[in-house]
Amino acid sequence: MQPDPNLTPANINKLSNELSVVSNQFDLRHDLHAYVEYVQDRDVKRLHRSNELNKSDLKRLAKLMSDSSAIEFVESYGFSNWINYIDKLAYVFEFVNYDTEGVYVGYTSSEPSFPDNYIDIDAEKYMKFIDLPLIEQEKKLLVLLENHYLDGDNEFYVKSSLGRLSGFSTWGSSTGIIPDLDFARPRRFLLEVLQSCTPGVWYTTSSLIQYLKEHHPYFLIPKKPKYRYKQDVKSGRYGNFHEGKSTWSREVQVSESDADAFERVEGRYVERFLEGLPLILGYIEVAYSKTEYKGYLPGINQLQAFRVNDKFLHVMSGDITEPKVTVQPNFEVHVESELYPVRILTQLVKFADIVTKDKTSILKLRKKKVLTQLSEREDLDVIRLLEKLSAQKLPQNVRIELEEWIGASEAFTLYEKAVLLEGDKDMPDINQFTIERISPTMRIVHSPDSLFTHLEQKELIPLHIKHRSLALALLPDGVRTVFPKRDMRVSKSKARAKAKKAVTIKREVLITFHFPAKGLMEEFRKGLIAARCPVAADWSKLTLSFASQYEPEVKKVSKALKQDYTIKIEDIA
C-alpha cells in the first residue's frame, strides 16, 4: 500500500526573500549519452596519478553538456562535479570500462598509479540500452541510482554533486550500524512517499520528516539493527552520528533517548536525500534557507521545502509516452518527448542539425548530411525512414525535395590533381600516395609524378595512360587491366565479313523551355516533378528539357502558374 502523508504546503512566494530555489538545469540522460558518444569517438586517457579525466577532455565534455554553466565551472576550477558524476554513472552502467584499482610503483608508493589507463566502450551493451523504450531506460537508470550513491558511500557522509549540505564526520563509519545498512530500501520508500504529492505544490520538509517520525520511524535504521562488533551495541542505533562546531569534530553524540534524535539523524538524511537522487534526476525542485547557519554541524533544517513535477509522477506510474516526431514543411523535424529521446535523435542527427534541445527538440534537415548517408548506405530510404519515425506522410514539398536530393546522390566525386592507379594489391609502400582505395587492385592516388618515380625505384615498370575526354584510350596488348585493350578491337576485315544485322534506332523528341528568370524556372521544375514528369535542368542556360510525350503535364503546370504569371510560349526559329 502506497504511503499517504498529509504534508504541509509551503508558501514559497511569501518566503521568497528567505528561501533560495534550486532546480537541476542539467539533463542527466542527455549528458550521459553525450559522454558515451564522446569517449566512443576518441582515445580518452585518464590521469596517471588521480585516475580522473584530464583537463582537455573535461573542457571538451563541458561544451557537450546540457547546461553551459559546466564550461565556466571547468574554466574557473579545473574540474566539474557534474561531469565526474556522469563519468561514474557511465562506469556503473558498464557502458565504459577502465582500471579503477591501479598499480603501486615501487616500494615507497602509498597511492596507486594508473599508467596508460584508456576508457573502453561496451558498444553492444550501450546499443541494447538505447534500443529500449524510454520508460524501460528510465527504470534501469532509477534502479541503478537507488542501489548506488555515486557521490560516495551514502547521503550521510558525502555532499551530493548538486547539493549544498555537508555530511556527518566519517569517524567510526566502518563500525556501528552503517556497514550493514541497506540504503536502497529507504531511497525506494521515500520515492513512494513523494508520489503522494501534488505536482507543482511546494511542501515543507519538516512536515515530511514529522510524518516519517510518527508513522515510519524505522524506514532508515531498523528497530533492532545488526552490529558487527559487540562494543557497538552500547552506543545504540545512533552511535555513528556526532555533532560539532567544525566538520570533523564529534563533541556531541546523538542519543536515541533525545527527544529530537529522529530529526537530528533521519531528518538530516531526508534533507540530503532530496538534494541527491530526485534532484539529480530532475524529479523535484528544492528550496534552501538563505539565513547563515550557526548551529552544530552538519547543518539541519536548511533544505526547507520541495515540490515534485509531472515527469516524476509519470515515471513512477509508467505513464511515459514514446516520442512524437513531426516533419514540418520548412524542413524542421520536431521531436516531442518528456525524457531525452536518444534513439530517435541518434537516427535523425545523421540527416539533420540540432537547432534546440528541450521537451520539444527541433532539428533541420540538411542536404549535405542526407547525401553523405546515401553515399554510405545503398539500401537507405530516407523518405520511408522519416515517415516511419513520424507515423505520417511527409509534406509534399519536403518529399519532392528529398527525391531530388536522392537523385543528386548518384553523382560522382571528381578529384583534382589525382590519378587512378591499377595494379597488384600488394604494391610496395604506396599508402602514402593513396587518397581512396576503390578495390584491392585499384585506388585513387595523388602526386602521380612522384609515384611514377617511386615505382621505378622499386624496379617496377609503371605505365602512364592519358585518356581522352570523349573516350577511354585503348591499352597495349599484354597489359592486365579492366579497361579496353587494343586486341579487343574488331578488325575491319572481320567486321566486313560479318553479316549485316537489322537494327531499329528509336528516336525521342525533346522539348526545351528557356526561362527568363531562375525563380520561375524553379517553380516550373517543382511543378513538373510533382506531376511525375522527368525533367533535366541546366541552370547555367536557364533551360528545362523533357520528352514531348509529357506535354499534357507541362500544360497543366503552365496553367497552374498563370495565377501568378502571364505566360506566353514562343518557338525558337
XYZ file of C-alpha atoms in Angstrom:
573
model
C 0.000 0.000 0.000
C 1.410 3.376 -1.008
C 2.031 5.868 1.854
C -0.411 8.757 2.020
C 1.114 11.556 4.130
C -0.757 14.773 4.786
C 2.134 17.157 4.200
C 2.023 20.878 4.916
C 2.110 23.204 1.861
C 4.809 25.887 1.949
C 4.015 29.468 0.920
C 7.109 29.856 -1.218
C 6.035 33.261 -2.579
C 5.697 34.727 0.886
C 9.089 33.331 1.843
C 10.829 34.269 -1.417
C 13.207 36.640 0.378
C 14.143 33.924 2.867
C 14.482 30.920 0.533
C 16.714 30.081 -2.421
C 15.057 27.815 -5.009
C 17.259 25.281 -6.820
C 16.404 23.035 -9.761
C 18.641 20.836 -11.868
C 19.434 22.738 -15.063
C 21.270 19.715 -16.455
C 19.591 16.824 -18.270
C 21.209 13.706 -16.832
C 20.025 11.485 -19.677
C 21.292 13.776 -22.437
C 24.645 14.259 -20.739
C 25.131 10.525 -20.167
C 24.687 9.847 -23.890
C 26.852 12.840 -24.839
C 29.631 11.450 -22.625
C 29.417 7.939 -24.133
C 29.406 9.294 -27.689
C 32.429 11.467 -26.868
C 34.624 8.668 -25.491
C 33.388 6.360 -28.245
C 34.989 8.590 -30.888
C 38.316 9.192 -29.082
C 41.141 7.550 -27.176
C 40.471 9.094 -23.755
C 43.324 8.500 -21.323
C 42.740 9.103 -17.609
C 45.248 10.901 -15.394
C 48.214 8.848 -14.249
C 48.030 9.757 -10.560
C 44.390 10.534 -9.744
C 42.652 8.435 -12.438
C 40.362 11.388 -13.146
C 39.523 12.788 -16.559
C 42.223 15.110 -17.882
C 41.502 18.809 -18.221
C 41.472 18.897 -22.036
C 38.784 16.193 -22.157
C 36.867 17.944 -19.369
C 36.791 21.154 -21.415
C 35.503 19.361 -24.496
C 32.907 17.441 -22.496
C 31.752 20.633 -20.786
C 30.815 22.037 -24.207
C 28.645 18.962 -24.844
C 26.734 19.138 -21.561
C 23.118 20.282 -21.481
C 23.900 23.368 -19.355
C 26.610 25.799 -20.429
C 27.483 26.524 -16.772
C 29.707 23.423 -16.914
C 32.051 25.305 -19.277
C 32.500 28.230 -16.888
C 32.999 25.903 -13.916
C 35.724 23.862 -15.635
C 37.451 27.036 -16.831
C 37.406 28.511 -13.310
C 38.142 25.454 -11.149
C 39.657 22.868 -13.464
C 37.096 20.198 -12.629
C 33.349 19.564 -12.700
C 31.347 17.697 -10.078
C 28.621 17.125 -12.657
C 30.884 15.654 -15.340
C 32.559 13.475 -12.691
C 29.098 12.223 -11.737
C 28.270 11.402 -15.374
C 31.656 9.686 -15.693
C 30.857 7.424 -12.711
C 27.325 6.790 -13.968
C 28.595 5.502 -17.320
C 31.037 3.240 -15.461
C 28.397 1.816 -13.104
C 26.100 1.263 -16.098
C 29.048 -0.672 -17.619
C 28.821 1.358 -20.820
C 32.509 2.132 -20.288
C 35.336 0.339 -18.565
C 38.747 1.380 -17.228
C 41.156 0.384 -14.475
C 39.947 1.536 -11.046
C 42.487 -0.311 -8.877
C 45.789 0.836 -10.363
C 49.294 -0.386 -9.567
C 51.799 0.534 -6.881
C 55.004 1.783 -8.481
C 57.997 0.959 -6.290
C 58.230 0.022 -2.632
C 57.727 3.552 -1.335
C 54.482 4.390 -3.131
C 51.487 4.810 -0.816
C 48.939 5.520 -3.535
C 48.190 3.567 -6.735
C 49.072 4.872 -10.191
C 47.141 4.396 -13.417
C 49.535 4.226 -16.372
C 48.040 4.094 -19.876
C 44.514 3.894 -18.448
C 42.281 4.374 -21.507
C 38.482 4.268 -21.418
C 36.982 1.326 -23.325
C 33.406 1.258 -24.652
C 30.994 -1.670 -24.471
C 29.147 -0.659 -27.633
C 26.907 -3.718 -27.638
C 25.609 -3.115 -24.115
C 25.115 0.583 -24.827
C 23.174 -0.037 -28.050
C 20.924 -2.558 -26.287
C 20.125 0.109 -23.712
C 19.222 2.904 -26.155
C 17.075 0.490 -28.184
C 14.799 0.049 -25.145
C 11.570 2.070 -24.826
C 12.123 5.298 -22.870
C 10.273 4.099 -19.776
C 12.437 0.960 -19.653
C 15.576 3.090 -19.941
C 14.345 5.274 -17.081
C 13.524 2.298 -14.852
C 17.030 0.901 -15.320
C 18.505 4.311 -14.518
C 16.338 4.669 -11.416
C 17.151 1.196 -10.067
C 20.855 1.801 -10.621
C 20.805 5.094 -8.688
C 18.727 3.595 -5.889
C 21.428 0.974 -5.399
C 24.462 3.230 -5.905
C 25.113 6.610 -4.332
C 27.574 7.735 -6.989
C 28.870 10.701 -4.978
C 30.084 8.386 -2.185
C 29.004 5.585 0.102
C 25.732 7.231 1.206
C 23.935 10.516 1.835
C 25.048 10.688 5.493
C 28.687 11.425 4.700
C 29.125 12.856 1.195
C 27.691 16.014 -0.353
C 25.586 15.498 -3.488
C 27.113 16.713 -6.751
C 24.265 19.274 -6.950
C 23.772 19.709 -3.202
C 24.810 22.289 -0.609
C 24.644 20.265 2.602
C 27.751 18.708 4.128
C 27.603 15.345 5.865
C 28.465 13.813 9.229
C 32.066 13.097 10.177
C 33.142 9.722 8.764
C 34.950 8.926 12.027
C 33.868 5.418 13.075
C 31.762 4.864 9.954
C 33.286 1.426 9.357
C 31.741 0.199 12.618
C 28.316 0.525 14.221
C 25.139 0.211 12.165
C 26.404 1.900 8.971
C 28.242 -1.034 7.280
C 25.113 -3.207 7.210
C 22.502 -0.591 6.302
C 20.690 -1.206 3.003
C 20.365 2.355 1.658
C 18.467 1.241 -1.453
C 15.444 0.391 0.733
C 14.925 3.907 2.255
C 15.530 5.537 -1.128
C 12.781 3.457 -2.720
C 10.487 4.130 0.210
C 10.980 7.905 0.114
C 10.241 7.914 -3.619
C 6.978 6.104 -2.845
C 6.113 8.775 -0.262
C 6.816 11.571 -2.758
C 4.321 10.035 -5.183
C 1.517 11.218 -2.921
C 2.495 14.855 -3.533
C 0.617 17.077 -5.959
C 2.920 18.223 -8.780
C 3.788 21.913 -8.671
C 2.830 22.322 -4.989
C 5.563 23.245 -2.507
C 5.680 21.253 0.753
C 7.683 21.844 3.904
C 10.478 19.369 4.525
C 9.735 19.465 8.238
C 6.212 18.078 7.655
C 7.698 15.164 5.671
C 10.157 14.444 8.492
C 7.382 14.570 11.119
C 5.220 12.212 9.056
C 8.088 9.719 8.895
C 8.781 10.078 12.617
C 5.168 9.353 13.544
C 4.337 6.632 11.006
C 7.610 5.134 9.737
C 10.320 5.735 12.363
C 12.372 2.747 11.142
C 12.293 3.461 7.404
C 16.068 4.059 7.501
C 17.588 2.359 10.543
C 15.904 -0.881 11.715
C 14.492 -1.003 15.208
C 16.950 -3.775 16.013
C 19.916 -3.193 13.678
C 22.848 -5.544 13.166
C 26.113 -4.800 14.946
C 29.378 -6.218 13.679
C 31.136 -5.675 16.995
C 29.710 -6.243 20.465
C 31.096 -2.944 21.799
C 28.897 -1.072 19.273
C 25.713 -2.294 20.972
C 26.365 0.063 23.856
C 26.390 3.099 21.526
C 22.974 2.098 20.129
C 21.227 2.892 16.856
C 22.699 6.395 16.656
C 26.249 5.557 17.713
C 27.682 6.593 14.343
C 26.356 10.168 14.470
C 28.125 13.087 16.135
C 27.672 16.843 16.006
C 30.228 19.569 16.471
C 31.274 23.116 15.740
C 33.561 22.045 12.907
C 33.256 19.482 10.110
C 35.413 16.821 11.757
C 34.571 17.485 15.404
C 32.500 14.965 17.367
C 31.673 16.898 20.505
C 28.108 15.643 20.830
C 26.886 12.100 20.114
C 23.223 11.807 19.189
C 21.442 9.552 21.658
C 18.287 7.595 20.892
C 16.810 8.896 24.137
C 16.983 12.514 22.922
C 13.527 13.862 22.069
C 14.752 15.304 18.778
C 17.075 12.396 17.874
C 14.999 11.410 14.810
C 15.156 14.938 13.398
C 18.926 15.137 14.012
C 19.672 11.824 12.228
C 16.839 10.709 9.919
C 15.795 14.328 9.402
C 19.254 15.264 8.189
C 19.217 12.196 5.924
C 15.894 13.244 4.341
C 17.269 16.709 3.524
C 20.324 15.167 1.854
C 18.268 12.564 0.035
C 16.073 15.281 -1.520
C 19.099 17.159 -2.905
C 20.519 13.860 -4.148
C 18.762 11.288 -6.337
C 15.423 13.078 -7.050
C 17.082 16.451 -7.731
C 19.760 14.894 -9.957
C 17.087 13.046 -11.979
C 15.122 16.283 -12.394
C 12.127 14.954 -10.457
C 11.941 17.776 -7.904
C 12.965 21.322 -7.015
C 14.221 22.265 -3.560
C 14.351 25.487 -1.544
C 17.156 26.307 0.918
C 17.200 28.802 3.753
C 19.166 31.972 2.951
C 19.907 32.575 6.635
C 23.508 31.857 7.634
C 23.682 28.607 9.593
C 25.351 28.908 13.021
C 24.350 25.671 14.746
C 26.149 22.394 15.237
C 27.380 20.692 12.075
C 26.279 19.092 9.875
C 23.614 21.665 9.019
C 19.993 20.924 9.852
C 16.677 22.476 8.715
C 18.472 24.076 5.771
C 16.502 22.426 2.937
C 13.129 23.778 3.984
C 10.793 22.981 1.066
C 10.440 20.878 -2.082
C 7.994 20.197 -4.894
C 7.688 17.324 -7.365
C 6.870 17.674 -11.061
C 4.712 15.825 -13.582
C 7.688 13.965 -15.036
C 8.367 12.291 -11.692
C 4.789 11.060 -11.314
C 4.650 9.897 -14.946
C 7.855 7.896 -14.499
C 6.703 6.316 -11.244
C 3.360 5.322 -12.782
C 4.982 4.128 -16.021
C 2.926 6.675 -17.956
C 5.702 7.955 -20.246
C 4.634 8.006 -23.891
C 7.049 7.383 -26.709
C 8.395 10.463 -28.545
C 6.222 12.172 -31.150
C 8.040 13.103 -34.380
C 6.649 15.703 -36.806
C 8.276 16.766 -40.082
C 7.352 20.372 -40.893
C 7.067 21.927 -44.403
C 10.080 24.164 -43.561
C 12.247 21.010 -43.247
C 12.277 21.156 -39.452
C 11.770 17.933 -37.538
C 10.078 18.415 -34.155
C 10.574 15.692 -31.537
C 8.298 15.989 -28.500
C 9.387 13.851 -25.559
C 9.200 14.032 -21.763
C 12.531 12.202 -21.471
C 15.591 12.589 -23.678
C 14.762 10.559 -26.849
C 18.251 9.252 -27.558
C 17.258 6.535 -30.043
C 15.212 8.910 -32.218
C 17.781 11.716 -32.133
C 20.636 9.318 -32.867
C 18.866 8.421 -36.101
C 17.852 11.970 -37.025
C 21.215 13.716 -36.458
C 22.585 11.716 -39.380
C 20.287 13.733 -41.658
C 19.711 16.943 -39.715
C 21.351 19.571 -37.495
C 20.040 20.070 -33.968
C 18.615 23.593 -33.541
C 17.277 23.328 -29.979
C 17.090 20.633 -27.311
C 14.225 20.740 -24.854
C 10.984 18.934 -24.149
C 10.476 19.599 -27.857
C 13.748 19.226 -29.738
C 13.991 20.866 -33.163
C 16.231 19.613 -35.961
C 16.736 20.907 -39.507
C 17.145 18.515 -42.449
C 20.387 19.208 -44.335
C 21.083 18.206 -47.926
C 24.779 17.549 -47.306
C 24.060 15.127 -44.463
C 21.400 13.299 -46.453
C 23.763 12.925 -49.417
C 26.526 11.638 -47.131
C 24.254 8.947 -45.696
C 23.017 7.966 -49.158
C 26.598 7.571 -50.377
C 27.449 5.323 -47.421
C 24.280 3.196 -47.401
C 22.977 1.995 -50.740
C 19.844 0.465 -49.192
C 18.837 3.651 -47.341
C 15.332 5.004 -47.986
C 15.296 8.416 -46.280
C 11.651 9.164 -47.084
C 10.447 5.838 -45.744
C 12.555 6.231 -42.583
C 11.176 9.703 -41.811
C 7.609 8.563 -42.463
C 8.152 5.578 -40.172
C 9.511 7.794 -37.373
C 6.692 10.322 -37.719
C 3.965 7.735 -38.487
C 2.564 10.023 -41.188
C 3.182 11.144 -44.762
C 5.801 13.827 -45.313
C 4.711 17.294 -46.502
C 4.630 17.257 -50.303
C 7.346 19.889 -50.770
C 9.681 18.001 -48.391
C 9.087 14.739 -50.235
C 9.762 16.389 -53.625
C 12.969 17.994 -52.384
C 14.185 14.748 -50.801
C 13.523 12.917 -54.062
C 15.745 15.440 -55.824
C 18.457 15.016 -53.186
C 18.254 11.267 -53.658
C 18.756 11.766 -57.390
C 21.726 14.033 -56.736
C 23.320 11.341 -54.568
C 24.000 9.324 -57.699
C 26.550 11.924 -58.844
C 30.251 11.054 -58.664
C 33.152 12.787 -56.925
C 35.777 14.474 -59.115
C 39.290 14.591 -57.654
C 41.667 17.313 -58.854
C 45.368 16.591 -59.446
C 44.796 12.892 -58.862
C 45.014 9.750 -60.991
C 43.567 6.266 -60.985
C 46.158 3.590 -60.191
C 45.578 -0.003 -61.255
C 47.966 -2.702 -60.066
C 48.623 -5.641 -57.753
C 47.020 -5.435 -54.301
C 50.416 -5.742 -52.565
C 52.290 -2.931 -54.274
C 55.203 -1.658 -52.135
C 54.846 1.462 -49.963
C 52.096 3.279 -51.864
C 49.754 4.013 -48.948
C 51.489 7.378 -48.644
C 50.127 8.283 -52.094
C 46.617 6.834 -51.612
C 43.588 9.118 -51.427
C 40.960 6.383 -51.515
C 41.049 2.646 -52.118
C 38.342 1.534 -54.547
C 39.184 -2.180 -54.669
C 42.159 -4.412 -53.749
C 43.759 -3.624 -57.140
C 42.518 -0.097 -57.796
C 42.903 3.171 -55.931
C 42.870 6.951 -56.389
C 46.309 8.478 -55.746
C 47.912 11.911 -55.596
C 51.344 13.160 -56.772
C 51.450 10.922 -59.868
C 54.944 12.043 -60.949
C 56.435 11.202 -57.560
C 54.575 7.898 -57.510
C 55.861 7.030 -61.009
C 59.454 7.648 -59.852
C 58.826 5.660 -56.668
C 57.593 2.626 -58.643
C 60.591 2.759 -60.986
C 62.942 2.818 -57.994
C 61.196 -0.331 -56.754
C 62.188 -1.933 -60.095
C 58.628 -1.981 -61.371
C 57.525 -0.912 -64.853
C 54.683 1.607 -64.448
C 52.654 2.609 -67.487
C 51.097 6.056 -67.705
C 47.976 6.296 -69.885
C 46.127 9.553 -70.538
C 42.518 9.070 -71.614
C 40.713 11.410 -73.945
C 37.716 13.401 -72.751
C 35.405 11.676 -75.240
C 36.571 8.065 -74.876
C 38.973 5.819 -72.976
C 42.332 5.208 -74.631
C 42.964 1.592 -75.737
C 45.797 -0.066 -73.792
C 48.641 -2.086 -75.350
C 48.487 -5.868 -75.710
C 49.691 -7.868 -72.723
C 48.564 -5.300 -70.127
C 46.391 -6.629 -67.300
C 43.525 -4.189 -66.851
C 39.769 -3.879 -66.523
C 39.791 -1.233 -69.258
C 39.598 -1.895 -73.038
C 42.798 -3.113 -74.782
C 43.879 -2.974 -78.417
C 43.399 -6.693 -79.008
C 39.771 -6.282 -78.001
C 39.052 -4.265 -81.126
C 37.345 -5.934 -84.026
C 39.423 -5.706 -87.232
C 37.861 -4.030 -90.248
C 38.171 -7.222 -92.330
C 36.360 -9.278 -89.726
C 33.730 -6.615 -89.376
C 33.114 -6.613 -93.157
C 32.939 -10.414 -93.188
C 30.114 -10.452 -90.674
C 26.565 -10.491 -91.932
C 24.611 -7.292 -91.641
C 22.145 -7.164 -88.785
C 18.813 -5.408 -88.889
C 18.522 -2.847 -86.086
C 15.927 -0.272 -85.113
C 17.016 3.029 -83.587
C 14.300 4.754 -81.623
C 14.068 8.499 -81.578
C 12.704 10.640 -78.811
C 11.925 14.305 -79.369
C 12.847 16.576 -76.501
C 11.287 19.954 -75.853
C 13.401 22.609 -74.184
C 11.970 25.628 -72.387
C 14.204 28.703 -71.988
C 13.285 30.772 -68.920
C 13.833 34.498 -68.361
C 14.432 34.115 -64.602
C 15.657 31.497 -62.144
C 12.664 31.887 -59.819
C 10.076 30.994 -62.460
C 12.242 28.126 -63.678
C 12.441 26.683 -60.149
C 8.659 26.860 -59.685
C 8.121 25.227 -63.098
C 10.649 22.490 -62.301
C 8.999 21.644 -58.965
C 5.613 21.534 -60.660
C 6.938 19.057 -63.257
C 8.492 16.869 -60.541
C 5.201 16.859 -58.638
C 3.468 15.806 -61.870
C 5.960 12.913 -62.214
C 7.445 14.363 -65.385
C 11.164 13.513 -65.914
C 12.926 16.807 -66.449
C 16.557 17.845 -66.992
C 17.618 21.259 -65.689
C 20.543 23.356 -66.977
C 20.881 26.256 -64.539
C 23.686 27.904 -66.493
C 21.404 28.269 -69.538
C 18.120 28.516 -67.531
C 16.567 25.651 -69.505
C 14.301 22.708 -68.702
C 14.150 19.737 -71.126
C 11.532 16.994 -71.215
C 10.147 14.400 -73.644
C 7.339 15.568 -75.935
C 5.043 12.836 -74.596
C 4.761 14.806 -71.347
C 3.283 17.921 -72.981
C -0.130 17.405 -71.260
C 1.549 17.532 -67.818
C 3.567 20.586 -68.876
C 0.397 22.401 -69.931
C -1.176 21.694 -66.517
C 1.835 23.154 -64.719
C 1.814 26.185 -67.005
C -1.888 26.691 -66.350
C -1.380 26.496 -62.575
C 1.357 29.123 -62.716
C -0.861 31.535 -64.652
C -2.338 32.552 -61.306
C 0.911 34.418 -60.630
C 2.359 34.881 -64.145
C 1.179 35.854 -67.631
C 2.877 33.076 -69.587
C 3.398 33.110 -73.347
C 5.289 30.248 -75.057
C 7.136 31.021 -78.300
C 9.047 28.647 -80.604
C 12.690 29.456 -81.386
C 13.226 29.858 -85.129
